[in-house]
Short mmCIF file of N, CA, C and O in Angstrom, two decimals:
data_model
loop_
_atom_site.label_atom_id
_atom_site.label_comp_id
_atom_site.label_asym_id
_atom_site.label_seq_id
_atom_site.Cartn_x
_atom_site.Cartn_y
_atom_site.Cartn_z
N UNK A 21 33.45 -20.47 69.14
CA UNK A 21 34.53 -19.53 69.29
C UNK A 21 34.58 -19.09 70.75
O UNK A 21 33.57 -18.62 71.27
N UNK A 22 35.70 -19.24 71.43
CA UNK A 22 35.86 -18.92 72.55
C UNK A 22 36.24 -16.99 72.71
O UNK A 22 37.01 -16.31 72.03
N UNK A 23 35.57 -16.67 73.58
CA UNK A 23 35.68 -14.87 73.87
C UNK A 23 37.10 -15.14 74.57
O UNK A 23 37.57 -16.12 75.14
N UNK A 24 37.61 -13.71 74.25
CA UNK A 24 38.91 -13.54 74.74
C UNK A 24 38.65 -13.21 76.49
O UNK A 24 37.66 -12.57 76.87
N UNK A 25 39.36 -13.57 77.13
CA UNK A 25 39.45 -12.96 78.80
C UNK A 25 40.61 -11.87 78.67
O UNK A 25 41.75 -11.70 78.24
N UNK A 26 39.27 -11.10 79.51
CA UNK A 26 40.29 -9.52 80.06
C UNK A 26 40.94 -9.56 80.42
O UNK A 26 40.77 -10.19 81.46
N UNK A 27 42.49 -9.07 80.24
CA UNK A 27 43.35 -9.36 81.59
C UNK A 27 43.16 -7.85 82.51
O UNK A 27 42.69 -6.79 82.10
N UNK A 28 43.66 -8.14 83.74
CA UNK A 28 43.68 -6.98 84.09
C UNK A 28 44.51 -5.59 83.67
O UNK A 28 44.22 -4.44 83.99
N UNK A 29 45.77 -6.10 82.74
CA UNK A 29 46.54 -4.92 82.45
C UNK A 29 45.43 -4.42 81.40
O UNK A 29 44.83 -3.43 81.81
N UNK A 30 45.08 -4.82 80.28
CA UNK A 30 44.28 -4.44 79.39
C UNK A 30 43.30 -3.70 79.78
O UNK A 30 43.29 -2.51 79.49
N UNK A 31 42.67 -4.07 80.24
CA UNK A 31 41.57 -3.29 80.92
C UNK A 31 41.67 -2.05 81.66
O UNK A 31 40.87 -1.15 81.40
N UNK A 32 42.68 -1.89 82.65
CA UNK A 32 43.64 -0.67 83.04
C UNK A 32 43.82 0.34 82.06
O UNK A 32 43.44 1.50 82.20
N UNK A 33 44.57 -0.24 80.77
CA UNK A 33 45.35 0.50 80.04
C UNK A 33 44.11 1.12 79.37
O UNK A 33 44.11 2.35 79.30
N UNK A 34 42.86 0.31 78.77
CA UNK A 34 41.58 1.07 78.66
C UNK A 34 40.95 2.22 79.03
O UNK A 34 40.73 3.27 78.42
N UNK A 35 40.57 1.57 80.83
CA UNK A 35 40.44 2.21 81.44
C UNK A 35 40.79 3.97 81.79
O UNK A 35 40.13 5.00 81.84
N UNK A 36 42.65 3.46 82.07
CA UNK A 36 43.37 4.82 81.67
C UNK A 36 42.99 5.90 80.50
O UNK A 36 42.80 7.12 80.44
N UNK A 37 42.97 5.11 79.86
CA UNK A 37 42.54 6.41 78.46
C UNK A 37 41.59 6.76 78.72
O UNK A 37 41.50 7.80 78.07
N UNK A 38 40.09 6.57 79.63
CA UNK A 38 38.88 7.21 79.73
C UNK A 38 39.30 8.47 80.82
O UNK A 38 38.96 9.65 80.72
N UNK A 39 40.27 7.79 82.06
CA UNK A 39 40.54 8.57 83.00
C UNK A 39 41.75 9.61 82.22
O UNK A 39 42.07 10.58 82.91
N UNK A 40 42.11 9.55 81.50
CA UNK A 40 43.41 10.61 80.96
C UNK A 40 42.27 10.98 80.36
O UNK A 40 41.70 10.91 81.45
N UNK A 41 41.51 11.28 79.72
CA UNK A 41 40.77 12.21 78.79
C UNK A 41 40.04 12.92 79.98
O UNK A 41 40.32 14.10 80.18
N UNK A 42 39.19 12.34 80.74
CA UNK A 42 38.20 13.07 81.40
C UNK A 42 38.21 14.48 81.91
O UNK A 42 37.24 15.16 82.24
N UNK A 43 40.07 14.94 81.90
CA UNK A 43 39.90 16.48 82.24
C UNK A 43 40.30 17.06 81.74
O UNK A 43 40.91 18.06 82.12
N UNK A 44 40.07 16.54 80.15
CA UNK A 44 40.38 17.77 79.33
C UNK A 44 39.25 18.40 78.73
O UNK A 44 38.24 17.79 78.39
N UNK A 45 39.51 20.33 78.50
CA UNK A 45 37.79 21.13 78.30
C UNK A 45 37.79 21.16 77.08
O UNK A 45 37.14 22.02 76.48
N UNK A 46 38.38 20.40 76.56
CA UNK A 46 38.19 20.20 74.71
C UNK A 46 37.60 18.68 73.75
O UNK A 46 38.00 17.52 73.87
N UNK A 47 37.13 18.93 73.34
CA UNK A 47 36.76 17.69 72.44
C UNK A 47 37.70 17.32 72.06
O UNK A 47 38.75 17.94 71.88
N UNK A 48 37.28 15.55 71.76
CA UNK A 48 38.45 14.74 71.37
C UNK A 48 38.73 15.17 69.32
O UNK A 48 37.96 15.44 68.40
N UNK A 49 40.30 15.01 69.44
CA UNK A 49 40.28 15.76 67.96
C UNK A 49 39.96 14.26 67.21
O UNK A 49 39.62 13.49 68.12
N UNK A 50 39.93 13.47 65.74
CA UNK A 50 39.51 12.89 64.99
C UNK A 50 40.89 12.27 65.79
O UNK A 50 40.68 11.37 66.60
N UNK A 51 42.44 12.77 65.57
CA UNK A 51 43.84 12.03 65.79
C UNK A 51 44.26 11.90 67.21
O UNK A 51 45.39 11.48 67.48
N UNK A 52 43.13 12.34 68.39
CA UNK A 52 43.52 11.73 69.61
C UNK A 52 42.03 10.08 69.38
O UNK A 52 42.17 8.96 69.87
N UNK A 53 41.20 10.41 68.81
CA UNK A 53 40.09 8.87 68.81
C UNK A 53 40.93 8.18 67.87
O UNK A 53 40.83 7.00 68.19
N UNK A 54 41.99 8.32 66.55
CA UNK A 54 42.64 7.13 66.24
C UNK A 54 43.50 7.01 67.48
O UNK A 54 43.15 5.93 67.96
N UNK A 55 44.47 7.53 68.30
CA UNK A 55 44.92 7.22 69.20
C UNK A 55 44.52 5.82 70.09
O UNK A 55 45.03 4.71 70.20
N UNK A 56 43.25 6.54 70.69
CA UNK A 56 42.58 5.79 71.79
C UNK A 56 42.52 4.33 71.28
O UNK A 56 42.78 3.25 71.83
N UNK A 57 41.99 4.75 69.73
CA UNK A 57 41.51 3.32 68.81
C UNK A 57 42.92 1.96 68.38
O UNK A 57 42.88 0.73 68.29
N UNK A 58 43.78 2.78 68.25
CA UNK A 58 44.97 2.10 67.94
C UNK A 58 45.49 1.64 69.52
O UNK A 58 46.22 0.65 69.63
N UNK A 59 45.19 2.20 70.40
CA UNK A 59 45.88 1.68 72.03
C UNK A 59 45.13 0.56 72.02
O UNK A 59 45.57 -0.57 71.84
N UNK A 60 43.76 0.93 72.27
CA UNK A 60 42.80 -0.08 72.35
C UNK A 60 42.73 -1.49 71.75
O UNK A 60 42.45 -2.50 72.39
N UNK A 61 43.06 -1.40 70.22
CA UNK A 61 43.18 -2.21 69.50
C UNK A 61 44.58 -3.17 69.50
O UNK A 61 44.86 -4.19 68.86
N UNK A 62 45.24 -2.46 70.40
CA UNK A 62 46.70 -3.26 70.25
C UNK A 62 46.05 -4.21 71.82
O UNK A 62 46.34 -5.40 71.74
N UNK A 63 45.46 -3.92 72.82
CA UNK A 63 45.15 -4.27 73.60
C UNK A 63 44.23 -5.24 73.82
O UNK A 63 44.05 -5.95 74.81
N UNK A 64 43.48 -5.19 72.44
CA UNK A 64 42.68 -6.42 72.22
C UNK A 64 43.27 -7.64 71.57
O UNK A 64 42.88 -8.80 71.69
N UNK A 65 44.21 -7.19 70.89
CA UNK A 65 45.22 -8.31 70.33
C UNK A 65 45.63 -9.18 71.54
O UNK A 65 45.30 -10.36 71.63
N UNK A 66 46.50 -8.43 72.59
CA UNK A 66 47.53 -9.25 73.46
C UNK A 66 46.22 -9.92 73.84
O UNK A 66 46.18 -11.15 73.94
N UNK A 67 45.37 -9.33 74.01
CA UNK A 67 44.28 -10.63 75.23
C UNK A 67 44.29 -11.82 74.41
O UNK A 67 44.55 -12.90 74.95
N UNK A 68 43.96 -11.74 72.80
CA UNK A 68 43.80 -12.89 72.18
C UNK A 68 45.34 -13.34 72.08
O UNK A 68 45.38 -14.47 71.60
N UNK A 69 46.65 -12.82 72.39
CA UNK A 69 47.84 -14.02 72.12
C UNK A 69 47.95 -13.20 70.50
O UNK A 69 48.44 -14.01 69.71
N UNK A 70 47.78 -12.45 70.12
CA UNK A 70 48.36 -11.59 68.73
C UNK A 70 47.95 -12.18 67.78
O UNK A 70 48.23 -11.81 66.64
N UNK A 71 47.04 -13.46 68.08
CA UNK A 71 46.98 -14.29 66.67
C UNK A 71 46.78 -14.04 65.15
O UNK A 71 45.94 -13.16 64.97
N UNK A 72 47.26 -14.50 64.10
CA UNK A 72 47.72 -13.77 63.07
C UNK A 72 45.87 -13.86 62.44
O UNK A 72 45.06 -14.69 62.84
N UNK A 73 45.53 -12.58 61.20
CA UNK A 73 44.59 -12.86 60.54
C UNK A 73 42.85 -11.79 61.50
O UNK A 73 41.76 -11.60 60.97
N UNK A 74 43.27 -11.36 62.90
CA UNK A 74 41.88 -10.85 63.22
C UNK A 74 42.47 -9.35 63.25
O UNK A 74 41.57 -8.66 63.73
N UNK A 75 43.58 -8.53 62.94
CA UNK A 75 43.82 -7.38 63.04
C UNK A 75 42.58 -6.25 62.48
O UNK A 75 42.46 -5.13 62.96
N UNK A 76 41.80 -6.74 61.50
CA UNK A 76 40.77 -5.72 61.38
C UNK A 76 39.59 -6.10 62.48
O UNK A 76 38.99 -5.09 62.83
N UNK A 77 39.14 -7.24 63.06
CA UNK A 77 38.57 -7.11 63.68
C UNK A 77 38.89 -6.58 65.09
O UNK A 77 38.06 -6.12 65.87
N UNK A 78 40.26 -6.72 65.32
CA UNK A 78 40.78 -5.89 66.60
C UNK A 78 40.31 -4.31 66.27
O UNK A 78 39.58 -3.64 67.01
N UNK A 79 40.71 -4.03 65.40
CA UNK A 79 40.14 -2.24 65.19
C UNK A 79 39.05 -2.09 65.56
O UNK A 79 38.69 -1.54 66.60
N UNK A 80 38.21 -2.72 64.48
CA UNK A 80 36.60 -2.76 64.69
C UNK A 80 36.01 -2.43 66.25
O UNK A 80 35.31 -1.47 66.57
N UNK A 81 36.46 -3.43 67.03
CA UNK A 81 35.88 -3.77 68.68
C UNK A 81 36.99 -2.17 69.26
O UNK A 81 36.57 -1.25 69.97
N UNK A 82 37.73 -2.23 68.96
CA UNK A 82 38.63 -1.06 69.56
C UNK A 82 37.33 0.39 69.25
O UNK A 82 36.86 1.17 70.08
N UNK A 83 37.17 0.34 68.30
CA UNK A 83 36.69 1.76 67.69
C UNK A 83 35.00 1.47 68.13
O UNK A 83 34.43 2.54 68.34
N UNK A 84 34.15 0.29 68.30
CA UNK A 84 33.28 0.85 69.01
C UNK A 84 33.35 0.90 70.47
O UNK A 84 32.32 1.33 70.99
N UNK A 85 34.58 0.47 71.52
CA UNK A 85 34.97 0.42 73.09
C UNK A 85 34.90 1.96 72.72
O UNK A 85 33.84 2.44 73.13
N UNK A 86 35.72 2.87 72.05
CA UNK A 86 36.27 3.94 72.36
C UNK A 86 34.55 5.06 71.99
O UNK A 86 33.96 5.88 72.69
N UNK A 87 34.26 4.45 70.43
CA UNK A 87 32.70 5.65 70.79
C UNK A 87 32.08 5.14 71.70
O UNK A 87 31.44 6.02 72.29
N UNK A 88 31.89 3.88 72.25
CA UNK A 88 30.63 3.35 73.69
C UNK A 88 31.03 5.01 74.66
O UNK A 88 30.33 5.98 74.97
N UNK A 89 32.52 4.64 74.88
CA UNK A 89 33.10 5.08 76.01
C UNK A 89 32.78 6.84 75.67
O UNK A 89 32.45 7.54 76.62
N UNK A 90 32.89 7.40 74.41
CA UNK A 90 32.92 9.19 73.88
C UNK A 90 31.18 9.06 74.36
O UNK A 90 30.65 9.82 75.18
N UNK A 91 30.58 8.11 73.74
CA UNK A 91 29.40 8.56 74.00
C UNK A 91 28.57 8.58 75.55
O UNK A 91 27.56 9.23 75.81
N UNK A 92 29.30 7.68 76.43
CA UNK A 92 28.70 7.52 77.56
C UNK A 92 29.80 8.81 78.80
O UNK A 92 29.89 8.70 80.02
N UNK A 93 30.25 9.58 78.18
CA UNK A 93 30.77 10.45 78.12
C UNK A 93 32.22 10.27 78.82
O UNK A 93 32.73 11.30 79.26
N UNK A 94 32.93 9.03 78.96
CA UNK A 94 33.69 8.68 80.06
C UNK A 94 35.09 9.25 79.26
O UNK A 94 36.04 9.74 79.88
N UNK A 95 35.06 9.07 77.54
CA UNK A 95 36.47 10.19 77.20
C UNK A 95 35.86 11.37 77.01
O UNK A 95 34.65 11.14 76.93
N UNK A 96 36.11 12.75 76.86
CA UNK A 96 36.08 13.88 76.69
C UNK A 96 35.73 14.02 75.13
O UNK A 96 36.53 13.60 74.29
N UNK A 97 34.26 14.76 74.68
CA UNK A 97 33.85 14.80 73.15
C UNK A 97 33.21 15.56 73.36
O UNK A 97 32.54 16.06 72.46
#
């Protein structure tokens, strides 16, 4: 199985969501981490070309990018 390549927009748009959270003095609510998780996850799709059949595993990788990222404190939690 070949790994998907990052593109650079993807990674940005990632990125962005760590830098848009970082100055806020509130924890992330449960419906801004589906947020992050659903951006994320749409973002892992385009890298793979949308292909039909991995949409739960797009979540999956989305939702642990986004706790890596809550826990290494880079979104706001």
């Amino acid at each position: 199985m070949t790994k998907p390549k990052k593109t650079a927009s993807s990674a940005k748009a990632i990125s962005g969501l760590a830098e848009e959270c970082a100055d806020l003095s509130h924890p992330v609510t449960p419906e801004q981490r589906h947020h992050y998780v659903e951006v994320a996850a749409y973002y892992i799709a385009e890298r793979r070309g949308f292909e039909a059949g991995c949409r739960d595993d797009d979540w999956v990788r989305a939702e642990l990018e986004i706790d890596r990222l809550l826990a290494e404190g880079r979104l706001n939690h």
